Coordinates of C-alpha atoms in Angstrom, one line a residue:
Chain J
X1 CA 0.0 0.0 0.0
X2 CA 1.0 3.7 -0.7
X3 CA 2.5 5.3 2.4
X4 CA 0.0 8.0 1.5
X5 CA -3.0 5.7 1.5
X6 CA -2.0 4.4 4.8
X7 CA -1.7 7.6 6.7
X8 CA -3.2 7.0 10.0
X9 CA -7.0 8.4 10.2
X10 CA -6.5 11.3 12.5
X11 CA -3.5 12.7 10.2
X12 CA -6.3 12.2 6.7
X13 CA -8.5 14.1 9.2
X14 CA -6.6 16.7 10.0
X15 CA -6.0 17.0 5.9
X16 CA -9.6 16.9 5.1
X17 CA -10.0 20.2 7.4
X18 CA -7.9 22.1 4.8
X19 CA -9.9 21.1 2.3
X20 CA -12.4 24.1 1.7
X21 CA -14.4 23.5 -1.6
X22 CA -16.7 20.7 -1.2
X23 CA -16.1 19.2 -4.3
X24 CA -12.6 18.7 -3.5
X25 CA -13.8 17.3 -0.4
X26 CA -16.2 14.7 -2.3
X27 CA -13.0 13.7 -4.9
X28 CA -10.8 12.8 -1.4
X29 CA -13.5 10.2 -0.3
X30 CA -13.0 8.9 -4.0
X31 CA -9.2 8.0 -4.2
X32 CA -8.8 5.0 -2.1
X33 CA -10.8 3.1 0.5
X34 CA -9.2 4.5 3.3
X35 CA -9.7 7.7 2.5
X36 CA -13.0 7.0 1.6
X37 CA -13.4 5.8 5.3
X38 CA -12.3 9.5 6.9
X39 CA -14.4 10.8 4.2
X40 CA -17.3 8.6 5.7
X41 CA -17.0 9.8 9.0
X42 CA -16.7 13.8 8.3
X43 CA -19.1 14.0 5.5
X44 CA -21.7 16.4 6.5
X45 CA -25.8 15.8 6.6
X46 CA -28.2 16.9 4.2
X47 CA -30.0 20.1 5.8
X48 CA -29.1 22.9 7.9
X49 CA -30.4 23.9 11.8
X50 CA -30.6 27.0 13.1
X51 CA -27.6 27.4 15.5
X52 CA -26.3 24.1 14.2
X53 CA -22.9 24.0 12.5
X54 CA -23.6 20.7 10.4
X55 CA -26.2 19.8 8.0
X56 CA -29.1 17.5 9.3
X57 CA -30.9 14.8 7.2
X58 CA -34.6 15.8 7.2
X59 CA -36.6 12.8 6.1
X60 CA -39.8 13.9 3.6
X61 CA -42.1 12.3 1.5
X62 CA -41.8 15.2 -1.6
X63 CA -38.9 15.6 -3.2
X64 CA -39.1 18.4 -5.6
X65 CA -39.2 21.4 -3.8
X66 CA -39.6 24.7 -5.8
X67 CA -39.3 27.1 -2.5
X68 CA -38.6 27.2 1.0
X69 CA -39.2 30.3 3.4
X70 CA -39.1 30.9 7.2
X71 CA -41.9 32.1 8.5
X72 CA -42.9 32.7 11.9
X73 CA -39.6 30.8 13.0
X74 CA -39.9 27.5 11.1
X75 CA -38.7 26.5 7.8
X76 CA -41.6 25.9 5.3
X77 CA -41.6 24.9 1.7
X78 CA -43.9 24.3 -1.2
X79 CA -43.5 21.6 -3.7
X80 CA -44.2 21.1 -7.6
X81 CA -47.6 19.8 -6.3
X82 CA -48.4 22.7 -4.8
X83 CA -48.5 21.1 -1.0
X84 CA -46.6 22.6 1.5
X85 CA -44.4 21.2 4.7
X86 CA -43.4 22.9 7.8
X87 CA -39.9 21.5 9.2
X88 CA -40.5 20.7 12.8
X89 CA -37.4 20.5 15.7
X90 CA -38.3 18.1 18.4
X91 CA -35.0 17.8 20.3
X92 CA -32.6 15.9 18.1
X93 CA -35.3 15.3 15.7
X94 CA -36.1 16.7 12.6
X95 CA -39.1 16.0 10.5
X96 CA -41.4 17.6 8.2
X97 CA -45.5 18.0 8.0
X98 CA -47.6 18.6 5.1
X99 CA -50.4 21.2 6.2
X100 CA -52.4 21.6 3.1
X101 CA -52.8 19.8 -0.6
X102 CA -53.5 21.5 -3.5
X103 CA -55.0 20.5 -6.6
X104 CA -53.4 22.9 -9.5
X105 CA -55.1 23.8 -12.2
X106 CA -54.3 22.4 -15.4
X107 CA -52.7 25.3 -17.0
X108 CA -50.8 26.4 -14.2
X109 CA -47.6 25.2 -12.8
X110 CA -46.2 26.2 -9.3
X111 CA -43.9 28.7 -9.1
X112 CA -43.0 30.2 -5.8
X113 CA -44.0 30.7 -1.9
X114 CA -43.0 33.4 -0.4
X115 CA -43.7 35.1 3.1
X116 CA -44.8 38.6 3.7
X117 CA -46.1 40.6 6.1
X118 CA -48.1 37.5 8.0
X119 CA -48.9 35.8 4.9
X120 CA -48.3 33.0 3.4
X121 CA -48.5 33.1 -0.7
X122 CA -48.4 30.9 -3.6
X123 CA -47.8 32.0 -7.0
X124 CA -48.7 29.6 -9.8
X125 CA -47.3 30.9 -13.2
X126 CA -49.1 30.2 -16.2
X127 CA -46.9 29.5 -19.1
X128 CA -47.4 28.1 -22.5
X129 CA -46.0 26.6 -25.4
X130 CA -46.3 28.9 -27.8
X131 CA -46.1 27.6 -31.5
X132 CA -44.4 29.0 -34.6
X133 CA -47.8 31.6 -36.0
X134 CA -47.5 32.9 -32.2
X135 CA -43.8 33.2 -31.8
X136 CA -43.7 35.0 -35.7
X137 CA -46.2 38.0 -34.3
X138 CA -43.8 38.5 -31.5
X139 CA -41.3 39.1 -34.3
X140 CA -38.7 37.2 -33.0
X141 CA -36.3 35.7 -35.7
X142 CA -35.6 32.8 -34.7
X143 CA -38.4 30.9 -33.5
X144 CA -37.6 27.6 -33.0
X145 CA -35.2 28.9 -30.1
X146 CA -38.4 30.0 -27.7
X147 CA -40.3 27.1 -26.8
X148 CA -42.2 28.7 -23.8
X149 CA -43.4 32.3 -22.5
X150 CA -45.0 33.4 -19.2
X151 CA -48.7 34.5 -19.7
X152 CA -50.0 35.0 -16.2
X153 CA -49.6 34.6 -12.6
X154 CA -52.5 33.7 -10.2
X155 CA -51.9 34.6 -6.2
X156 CA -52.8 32.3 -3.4
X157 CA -52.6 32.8 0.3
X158 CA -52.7 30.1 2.5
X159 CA -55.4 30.8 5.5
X160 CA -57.2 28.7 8.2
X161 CA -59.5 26.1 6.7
X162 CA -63.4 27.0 7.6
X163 CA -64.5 24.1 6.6
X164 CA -65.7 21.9 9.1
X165 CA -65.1 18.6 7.3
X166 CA -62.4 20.0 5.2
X167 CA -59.1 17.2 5.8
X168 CA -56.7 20.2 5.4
X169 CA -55.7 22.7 8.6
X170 CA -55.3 25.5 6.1
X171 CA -56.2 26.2 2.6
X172 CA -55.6 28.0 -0.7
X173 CA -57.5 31.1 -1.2
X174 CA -57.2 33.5 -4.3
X175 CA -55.7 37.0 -4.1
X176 CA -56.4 39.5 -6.0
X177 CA -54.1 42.9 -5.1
X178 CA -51.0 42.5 -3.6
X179 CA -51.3 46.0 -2.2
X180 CA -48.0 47.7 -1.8
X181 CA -46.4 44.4 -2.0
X182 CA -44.1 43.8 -5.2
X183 CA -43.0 39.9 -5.6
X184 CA -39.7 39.3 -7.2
X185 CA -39.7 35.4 -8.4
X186 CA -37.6 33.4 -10.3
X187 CA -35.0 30.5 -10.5
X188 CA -34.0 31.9 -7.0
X189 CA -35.9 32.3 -3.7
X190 CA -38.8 34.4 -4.2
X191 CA -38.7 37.9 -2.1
X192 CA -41.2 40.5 -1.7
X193 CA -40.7 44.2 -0.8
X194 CA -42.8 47.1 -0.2
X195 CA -42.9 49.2 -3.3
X196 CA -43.1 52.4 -1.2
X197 CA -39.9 51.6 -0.2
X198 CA -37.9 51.0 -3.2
X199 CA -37.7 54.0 -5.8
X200 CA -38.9 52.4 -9.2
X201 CA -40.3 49.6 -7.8
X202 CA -43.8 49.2 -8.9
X203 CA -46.7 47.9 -6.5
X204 CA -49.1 45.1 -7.3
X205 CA -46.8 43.7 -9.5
X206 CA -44.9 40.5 -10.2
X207 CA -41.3 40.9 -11.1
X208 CA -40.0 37.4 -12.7
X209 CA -37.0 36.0 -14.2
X210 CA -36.9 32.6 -16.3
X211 CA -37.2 29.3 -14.6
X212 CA -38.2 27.2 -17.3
X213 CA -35.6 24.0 -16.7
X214 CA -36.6 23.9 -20.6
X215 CA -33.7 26.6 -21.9
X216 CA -31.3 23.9 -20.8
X217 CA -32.2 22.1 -23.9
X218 CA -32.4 25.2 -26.5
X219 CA -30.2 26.8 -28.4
X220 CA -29.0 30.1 -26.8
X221 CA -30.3 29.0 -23.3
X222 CA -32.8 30.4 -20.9
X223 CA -33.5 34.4 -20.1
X224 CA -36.2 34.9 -23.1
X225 CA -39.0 34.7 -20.5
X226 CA -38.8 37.5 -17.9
X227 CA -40.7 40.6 -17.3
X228 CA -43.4 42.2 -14.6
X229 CA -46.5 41.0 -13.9
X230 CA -49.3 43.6 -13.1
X231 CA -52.1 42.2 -11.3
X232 CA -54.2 45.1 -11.9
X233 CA -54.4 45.0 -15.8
X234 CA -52.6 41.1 -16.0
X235 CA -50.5 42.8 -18.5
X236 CA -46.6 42.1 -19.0
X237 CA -44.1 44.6 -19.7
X238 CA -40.6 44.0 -20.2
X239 CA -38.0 44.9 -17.6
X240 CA -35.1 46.3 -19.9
X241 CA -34.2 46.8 -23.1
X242 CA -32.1 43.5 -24.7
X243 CA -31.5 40.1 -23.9
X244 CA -29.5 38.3 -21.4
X245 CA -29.3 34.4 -22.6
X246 CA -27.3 31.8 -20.5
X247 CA -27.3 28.0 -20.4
X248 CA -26.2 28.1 -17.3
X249 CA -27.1 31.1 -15.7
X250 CA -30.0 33.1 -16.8
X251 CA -30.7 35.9 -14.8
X252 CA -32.0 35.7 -11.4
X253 CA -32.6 38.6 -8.7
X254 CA -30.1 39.5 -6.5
X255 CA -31.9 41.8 -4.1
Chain O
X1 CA 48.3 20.6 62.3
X2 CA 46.2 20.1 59.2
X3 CA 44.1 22.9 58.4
X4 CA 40.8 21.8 56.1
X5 CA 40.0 23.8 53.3
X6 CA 36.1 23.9 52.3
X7 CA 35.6 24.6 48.5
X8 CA 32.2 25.0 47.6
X9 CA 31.5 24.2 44.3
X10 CA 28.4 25.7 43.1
X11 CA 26.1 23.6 40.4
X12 CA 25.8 24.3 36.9
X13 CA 22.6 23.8 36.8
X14 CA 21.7 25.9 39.5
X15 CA 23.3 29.1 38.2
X16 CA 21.7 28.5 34.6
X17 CA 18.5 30.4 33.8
X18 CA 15.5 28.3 32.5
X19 CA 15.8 30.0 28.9
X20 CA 19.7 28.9 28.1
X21 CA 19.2 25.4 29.6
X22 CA 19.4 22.8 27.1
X23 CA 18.2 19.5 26.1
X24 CA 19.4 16.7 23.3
X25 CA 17.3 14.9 21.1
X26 CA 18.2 11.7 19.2
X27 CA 17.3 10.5 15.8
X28 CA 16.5 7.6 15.1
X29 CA 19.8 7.1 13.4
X30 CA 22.0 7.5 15.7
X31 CA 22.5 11.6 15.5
X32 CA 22.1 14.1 18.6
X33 CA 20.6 17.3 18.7
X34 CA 21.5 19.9 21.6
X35 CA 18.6 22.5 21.7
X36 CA 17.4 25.3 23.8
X37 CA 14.7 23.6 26.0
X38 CA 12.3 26.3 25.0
X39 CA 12.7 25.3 21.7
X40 CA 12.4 21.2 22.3
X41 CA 9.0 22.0 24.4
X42 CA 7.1 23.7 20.9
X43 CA 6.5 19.8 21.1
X44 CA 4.2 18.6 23.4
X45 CA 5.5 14.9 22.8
X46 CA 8.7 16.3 24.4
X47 CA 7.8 19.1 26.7
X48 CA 5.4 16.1 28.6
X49 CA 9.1 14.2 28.3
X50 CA 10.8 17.1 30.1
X51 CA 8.0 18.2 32.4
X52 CA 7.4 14.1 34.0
X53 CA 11.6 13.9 34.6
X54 CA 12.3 11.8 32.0
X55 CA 14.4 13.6 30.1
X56 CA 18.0 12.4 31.4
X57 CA 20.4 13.1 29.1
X58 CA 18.8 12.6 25.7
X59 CA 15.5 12.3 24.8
X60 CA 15.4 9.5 22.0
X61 CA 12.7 9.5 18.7
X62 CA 13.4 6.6 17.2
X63 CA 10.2 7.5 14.9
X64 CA 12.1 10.6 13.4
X65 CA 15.3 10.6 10.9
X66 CA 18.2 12.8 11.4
X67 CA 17.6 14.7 8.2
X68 CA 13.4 15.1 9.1
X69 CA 14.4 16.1 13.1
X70 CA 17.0 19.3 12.1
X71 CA 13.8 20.5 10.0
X72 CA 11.9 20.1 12.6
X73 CA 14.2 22.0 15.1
X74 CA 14.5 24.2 12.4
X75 CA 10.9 25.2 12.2
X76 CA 10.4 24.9 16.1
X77 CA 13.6 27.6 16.5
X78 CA 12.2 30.1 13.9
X79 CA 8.4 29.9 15.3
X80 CA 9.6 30.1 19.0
X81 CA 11.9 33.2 18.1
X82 CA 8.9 34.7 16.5
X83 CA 6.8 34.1 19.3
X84 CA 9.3 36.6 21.5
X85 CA 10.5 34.9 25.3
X86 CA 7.6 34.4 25.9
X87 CA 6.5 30.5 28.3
X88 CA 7.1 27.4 26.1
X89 CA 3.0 26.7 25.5
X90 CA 1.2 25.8 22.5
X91 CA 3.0 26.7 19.0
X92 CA 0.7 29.3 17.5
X93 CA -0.8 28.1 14.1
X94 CA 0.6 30.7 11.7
X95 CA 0.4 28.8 8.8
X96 CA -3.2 30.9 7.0
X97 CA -2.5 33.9 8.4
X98 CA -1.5 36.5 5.5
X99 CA -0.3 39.2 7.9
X100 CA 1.6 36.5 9.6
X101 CA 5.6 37.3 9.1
X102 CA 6.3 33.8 9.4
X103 CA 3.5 32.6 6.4
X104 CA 6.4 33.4 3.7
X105 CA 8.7 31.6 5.8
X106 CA 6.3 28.9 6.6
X107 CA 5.6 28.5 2.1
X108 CA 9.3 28.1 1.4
X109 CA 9.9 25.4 4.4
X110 CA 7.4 22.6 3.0
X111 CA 9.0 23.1 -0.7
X112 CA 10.2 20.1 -0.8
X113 CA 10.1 16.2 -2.6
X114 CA 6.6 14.7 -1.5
X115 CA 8.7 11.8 0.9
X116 CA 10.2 14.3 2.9
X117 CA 6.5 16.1 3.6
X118 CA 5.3 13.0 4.3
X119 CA 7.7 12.0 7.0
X120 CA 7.3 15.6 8.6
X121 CA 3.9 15.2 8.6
X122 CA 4.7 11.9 10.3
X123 CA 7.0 13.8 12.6
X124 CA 5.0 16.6 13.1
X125 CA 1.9 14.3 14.6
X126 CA 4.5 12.1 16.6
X127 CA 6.0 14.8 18.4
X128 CA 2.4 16.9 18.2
X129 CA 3.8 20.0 17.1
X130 CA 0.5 21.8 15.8
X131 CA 1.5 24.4 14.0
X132 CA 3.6 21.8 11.8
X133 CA 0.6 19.6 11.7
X134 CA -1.7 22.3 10.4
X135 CA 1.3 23.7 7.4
X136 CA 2.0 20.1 6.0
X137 CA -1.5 19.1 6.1
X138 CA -2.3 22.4 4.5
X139 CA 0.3 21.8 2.2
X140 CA -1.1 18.5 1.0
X141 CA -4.7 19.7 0.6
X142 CA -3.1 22.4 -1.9
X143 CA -1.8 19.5 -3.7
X144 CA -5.3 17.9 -4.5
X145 CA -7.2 20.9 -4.8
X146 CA -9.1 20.6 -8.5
X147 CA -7.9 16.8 -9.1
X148 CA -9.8 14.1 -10.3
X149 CA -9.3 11.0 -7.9
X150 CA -6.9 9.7 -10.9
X151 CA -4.9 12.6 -10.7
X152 CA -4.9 12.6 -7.1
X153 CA -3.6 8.6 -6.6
X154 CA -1.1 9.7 -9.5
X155 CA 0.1 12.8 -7.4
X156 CA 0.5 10.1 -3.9
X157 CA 1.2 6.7 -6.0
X158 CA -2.0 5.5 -4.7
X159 CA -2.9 2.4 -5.5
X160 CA -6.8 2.6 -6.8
X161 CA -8.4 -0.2 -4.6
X162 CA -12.0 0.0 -5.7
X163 CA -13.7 -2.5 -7.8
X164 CA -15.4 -1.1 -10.7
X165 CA -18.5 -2.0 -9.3
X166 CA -17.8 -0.4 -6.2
X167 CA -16.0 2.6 -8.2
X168 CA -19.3 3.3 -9.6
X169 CA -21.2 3.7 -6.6
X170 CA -19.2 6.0 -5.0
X171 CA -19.5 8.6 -8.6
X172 CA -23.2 8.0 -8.3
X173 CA -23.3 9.3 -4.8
X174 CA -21.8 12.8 -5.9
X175 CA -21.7 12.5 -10.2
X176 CA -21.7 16.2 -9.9
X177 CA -18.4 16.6 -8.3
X178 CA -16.9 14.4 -10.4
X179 CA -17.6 16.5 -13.7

């Protein structure tokens, strides 16, 4: 064996705490067995704890989560069904609760939750496919390379069911004016602000970047499909001049 | 009538100050060492030597080579001088720190051939000399950083020990990382 393979654990330790990109990390546990074995041993958890300096595996029964938010001191997240969880501490213990189910419409597809003020909202985005007669009105050249644009957004706040028979502890009800509130949503975590606050910053609105996992599969990549939402008018409007295309890294808000 | 004469003969050892008195260290090969105490005690391997009363004469490590132990006295006498007259006591990890004096020093001591790093990492966790510890180990993690596992067991002459079956499982676990 390698003298370097057979370094005693502590001293493969004491390497691995140099190590400070992950990835690097994840490559040591790959060389040899025994490395793999320190590797083992220090590799971290899956999700993080407040005050907690390790990640801690949180056991769920979703597993595509579009958004996560804290609210009212616990973590909660909404998946691409549309249900949310709540992330519960019981001493050492970690587990999750789902507090409502949602049926989406057909045409709508889940984008974001987001927290503000003492609500707790849902956007669903509508987006369609648009075909080639469509895509030639917008006037865009080449039209095989946008397979999908944003249409409209519907609101949902999450309140206290009423129902007396109703299964779920809260529900899904419609909003229709965000009041002073202006959501900013995207491939990142959602946000929203007051308007009054921000100069330029337009109220009742819904400013969105592209999250279509689609533009990883087109030709100049995703950032065709952004803009603001009013929910006034349910108009779009563009927020600048010009295109920003990645495959990568379309643009998201960094607020 | 005889007359008696009374000679006192005062100690050494008593008239020596704690920061000249010195101690030897043996290689494994056969070589000896004479240090400033201070100096030996950056080690806690050796200062818990000195401090039970085993010392004697000559402290022996038959884990460390002549040519690895004067690099390891070297690094203890430039840290300690750094550190001023102040106690023997923990070695103060310099190693990261960019407004550190030493850190230049400390780059151009562990350029050297991968055997010798090895054996003062070896060294440096026998005699538990932290600072040490923390540069060599430091100095190795540099070494891998932005290998594949290949690269890496080419770097070490690392034998690859995994079956392909078993090679494949571990990629699965992280395929990202490995792109």
């Amino acid at each position: 064996m390698s003298e370097w393979a057979g370094l005693l654990d502590l001293i493969l330790s004491e390497i691995t705490r140099c190590i400070s990109v992950y990835d690097d990390f994840v490559i040591f546990g790959a060389v040899c067995k025994s490395w793999r074995r320190v590797y083992s041993m220090k590799k971290p958890s899956s999700s993080p704890r407040p005050g907690y300096k390790a990640w801690i595996d949180i056991k769920c029964d979703s597993r595509c989560f579009y958004d996560i938010a804290l609210y009212k001191g616990k973590f909660c997240a909404v998946n691409n069904h549309g249900n949310v969880f709540v992330c519960h501490i019981d001493g050492d213990i970690v587990f999750t609760v789902c507090i409502t189910f949602c049926k989406e419409p057909e045409d709508y597809e889940i984008e974001d939750v987001n927290v503000h003020e003492d609500e707790f909202e849902q956007e669903q985005e509508q987006e369609q496919d648009q075909d080639q007669e469509q895509l030639r009105e917008l006037g865009q050249e080449h039209i095989y390379e946008i397979p999908y644009v944003t249409t409209g957004f519907k609101v949902l706040k999450l309140e206290c069911s009423t129902e007396v028979k109703s299964k779920n502890e809260y529900d899904w009800v419609n909003v229709d004016s965000l009041g002073d509130q202006a959501l900013f949503v995207g491939d990142n975590s959602s946000m929203s602000l007051s308007a009054s606050s921000f100069n330029g910053c337009k109220a009742n609105c819904i400013y969105f970047t592209d999250d279509n996992d689609y533009y990883l599969n087109s030709l100049n990549g995703g950032g065709y499909d952004m803009g603001v939402f009013s929910m006034e008018d349910e108009t779009i409007k563009q927020h600048y001049e010009g295109k920003s295309l990645s495959s990568f890294a379309p643009p998201v808000w960094y607020i | 009538m005889a007359s008696s004469s009374t000679s006192v003969v005062v100690s050494n050892k008593e008239k020596e100050n704690k920061n000249t008195k010195k101690v030897t260290l043996k290689s494994s090969d056969g070589e000896s060492f004479e240090v400033d105490e201070s100096v030996a005690m950056e080690s806690q391997t050796i200062k818990h030597i000195i401090e039970d009363g085993c010392a004697n004469n000559e402290i022996p490590l038959p884990n460390v080579t002549s040519g690895i132990l004067s690099r390891v006295i070297e690094y203890c006498k430039k840290h300690k001088e750094a550190a001023g007259e102040s106690e023997p006591s923990v070695t103060s990890y310099t190693s990261n720190s960019t407004t550190n004096p030493l850190t230049e020093w400390d780059t151009e001591f562990v350029k050297v051939d991968q055997n010798t790093l090895f054996d003062l990492i070896l060294a440096a966790n026998y005699l538990d000399i932290k600072g040490l510890l923390d540069l060599t180990c430091k100095t190795v993690a540099d070494m891998m950083k932005g290998k594949t596992p290949q690269e890496i067991r080419e770097t070490f002459h690392i034998k690859n020990d995994y079956t392909p079956e078993e090679e494949a499982e571990v990629r699965k676990e992280n395929q990202w990382a490995f792109e």
